[in-house]
Tab-separated table of C-alpha atoms in Angstrom:
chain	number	residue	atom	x	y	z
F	6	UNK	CA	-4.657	13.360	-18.136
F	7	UNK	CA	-7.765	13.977	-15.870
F	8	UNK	CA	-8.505	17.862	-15.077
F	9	UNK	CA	-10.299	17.000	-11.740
F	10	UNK	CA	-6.537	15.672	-10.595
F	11	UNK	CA	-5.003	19.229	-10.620
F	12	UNK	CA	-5.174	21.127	-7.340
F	13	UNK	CA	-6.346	24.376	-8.899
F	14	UNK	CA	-6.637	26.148	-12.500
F	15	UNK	CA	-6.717	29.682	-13.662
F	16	UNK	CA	-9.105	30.557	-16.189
F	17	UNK	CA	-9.110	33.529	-18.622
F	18	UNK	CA	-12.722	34.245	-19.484
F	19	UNK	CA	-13.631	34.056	-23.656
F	20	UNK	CA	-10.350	32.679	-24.741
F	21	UNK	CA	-11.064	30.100	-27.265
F	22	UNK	CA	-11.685	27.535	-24.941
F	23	UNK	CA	-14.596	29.137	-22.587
F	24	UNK	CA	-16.131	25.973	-22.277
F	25	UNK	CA	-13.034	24.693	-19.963
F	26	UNK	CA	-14.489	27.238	-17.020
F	27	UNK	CA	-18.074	24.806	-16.398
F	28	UNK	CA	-16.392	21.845	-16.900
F	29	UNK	CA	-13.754	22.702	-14.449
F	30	UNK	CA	-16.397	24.334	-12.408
F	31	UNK	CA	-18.733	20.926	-12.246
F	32	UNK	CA	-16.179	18.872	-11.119
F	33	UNK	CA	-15.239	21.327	-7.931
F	34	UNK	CA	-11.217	21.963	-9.306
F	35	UNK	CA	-11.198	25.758	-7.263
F	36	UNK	CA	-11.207	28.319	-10.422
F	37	UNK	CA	-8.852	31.581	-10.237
F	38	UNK	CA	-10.156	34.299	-12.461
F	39	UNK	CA	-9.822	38.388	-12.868
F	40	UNK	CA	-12.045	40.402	-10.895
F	41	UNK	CA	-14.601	42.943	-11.279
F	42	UNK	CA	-12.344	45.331	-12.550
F	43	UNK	CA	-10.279	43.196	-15.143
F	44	UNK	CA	-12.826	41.240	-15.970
F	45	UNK	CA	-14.011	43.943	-18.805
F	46	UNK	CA	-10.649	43.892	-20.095
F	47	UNK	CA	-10.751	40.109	-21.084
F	48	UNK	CA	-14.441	40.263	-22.326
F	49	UNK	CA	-14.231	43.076	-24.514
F	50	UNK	CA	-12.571	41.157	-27.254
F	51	UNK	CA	-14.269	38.338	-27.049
F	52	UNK	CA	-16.102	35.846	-30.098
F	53	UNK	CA	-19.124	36.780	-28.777
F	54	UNK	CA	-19.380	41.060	-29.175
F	55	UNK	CA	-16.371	40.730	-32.342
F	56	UNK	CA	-18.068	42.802	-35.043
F	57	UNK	CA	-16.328	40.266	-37.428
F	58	UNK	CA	-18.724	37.663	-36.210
F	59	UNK	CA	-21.610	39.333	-35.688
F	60	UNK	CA	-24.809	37.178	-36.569
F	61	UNK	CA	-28.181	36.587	-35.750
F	62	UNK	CA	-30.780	33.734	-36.243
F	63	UNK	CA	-33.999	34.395	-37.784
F	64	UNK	CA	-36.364	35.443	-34.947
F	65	UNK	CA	-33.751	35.445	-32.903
F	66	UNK	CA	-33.196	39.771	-32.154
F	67	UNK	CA	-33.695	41.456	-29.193
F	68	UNK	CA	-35.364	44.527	-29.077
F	69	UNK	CA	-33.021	47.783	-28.646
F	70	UNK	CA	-35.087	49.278	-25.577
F	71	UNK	CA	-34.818	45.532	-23.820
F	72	UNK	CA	-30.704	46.346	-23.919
F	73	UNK	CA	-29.082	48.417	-21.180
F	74	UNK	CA	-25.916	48.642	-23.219
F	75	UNK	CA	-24.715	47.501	-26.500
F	76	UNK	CA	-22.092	44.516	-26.357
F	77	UNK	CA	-19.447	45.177	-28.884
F	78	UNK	CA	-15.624	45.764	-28.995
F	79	UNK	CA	-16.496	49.213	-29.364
F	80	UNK	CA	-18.003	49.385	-26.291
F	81	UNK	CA	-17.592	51.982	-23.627
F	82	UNK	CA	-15.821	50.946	-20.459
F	83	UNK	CA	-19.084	51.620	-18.209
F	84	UNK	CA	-21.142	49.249	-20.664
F	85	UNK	CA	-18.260	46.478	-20.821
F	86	UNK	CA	-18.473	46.626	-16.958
F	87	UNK	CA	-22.069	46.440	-16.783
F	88	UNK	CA	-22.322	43.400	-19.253
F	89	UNK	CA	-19.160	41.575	-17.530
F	90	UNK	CA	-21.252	41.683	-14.532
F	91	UNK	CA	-24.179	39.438	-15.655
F	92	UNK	CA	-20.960	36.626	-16.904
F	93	UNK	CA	-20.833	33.043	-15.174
F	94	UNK	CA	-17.508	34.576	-14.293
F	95	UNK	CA	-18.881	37.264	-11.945
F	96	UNK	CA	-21.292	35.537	-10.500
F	97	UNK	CA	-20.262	31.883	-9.976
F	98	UNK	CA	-19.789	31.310	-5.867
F	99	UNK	CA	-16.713	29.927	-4.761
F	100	UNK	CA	-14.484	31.355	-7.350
F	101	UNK	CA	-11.227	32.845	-6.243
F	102	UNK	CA	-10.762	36.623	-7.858
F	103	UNK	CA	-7.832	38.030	-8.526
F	104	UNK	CA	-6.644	41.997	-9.295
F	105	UNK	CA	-3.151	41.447	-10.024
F	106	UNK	CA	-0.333	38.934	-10.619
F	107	UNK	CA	0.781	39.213	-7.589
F	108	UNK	CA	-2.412	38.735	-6.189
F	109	UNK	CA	-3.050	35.454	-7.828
F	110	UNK	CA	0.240	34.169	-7.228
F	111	UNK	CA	-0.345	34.587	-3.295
F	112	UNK	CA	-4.226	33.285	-4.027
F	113	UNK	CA	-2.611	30.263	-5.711
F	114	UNK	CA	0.022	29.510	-3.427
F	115	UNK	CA	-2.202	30.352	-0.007
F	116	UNK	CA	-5.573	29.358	-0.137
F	117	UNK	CA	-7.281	26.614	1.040
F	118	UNK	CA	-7.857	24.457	-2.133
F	119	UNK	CA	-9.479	21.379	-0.989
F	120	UNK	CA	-11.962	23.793	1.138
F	121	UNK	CA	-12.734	25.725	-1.952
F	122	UNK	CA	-13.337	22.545	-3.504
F	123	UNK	CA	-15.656	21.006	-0.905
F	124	UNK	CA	-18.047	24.400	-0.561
F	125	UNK	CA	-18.230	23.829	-4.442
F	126	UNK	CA	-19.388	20.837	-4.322
């Protein structure tokens, strides 16, 4: 089926398929995802900070003193927060953030979608 026909979707950020948020995103389908304060929660055990698959390119390290934090899954909750806030997922516009079930339930069911969609555009 075609994504861009469904009225809304909500995306967990760094589940295997993170690459469903920009293509969901570019064609203006409004996005529901976890605010500020879960969004550490679903980052922290992500592909990209798992120890397991830690690896860097040649040439491709960062110096220490360049990093505010370290980004691992045995980060600190104040460094998870401050590296969730620099995610597409933060900072995209027109995204509809939600703090609880409830929450997005009542987001889902009472927004305006095809506004959402048109400002996204």
């Amino acid at each position: 089926g075609n994504w861009a026909r469904h009225k809304a979707a909500v995306v967990l950020p760094y589940d295997p398929q993170q690459m469903v948020f920009y293509e969901l995103y570019s064609m203006a389908v409004p996005l529901l995802v976890p605010d500020e304060h879960l969004l550490p929660l679903f980052t922290r055990l992500g592909y990209t900070n798992l120890q397991d698959f830690e690896y860097q390119s040649p040439g491709w390290e960062v110096p220490s003193k360049e990093l505010a934090y370290h980004w691992t899954e045995n980060a600190e909750a104040y460094e998870l927060r401050w590296w969730s806030t620099l995610t597409d997922f933060a900072r995209s516009p027109h995204l509809l953030r939600w703090g609880s079930v409830p929450e997005l339930l009542w987001k889902l069911l009472r927004s305006d979608l095809e506004r959402v969609s048109a400002r996204m555009r």
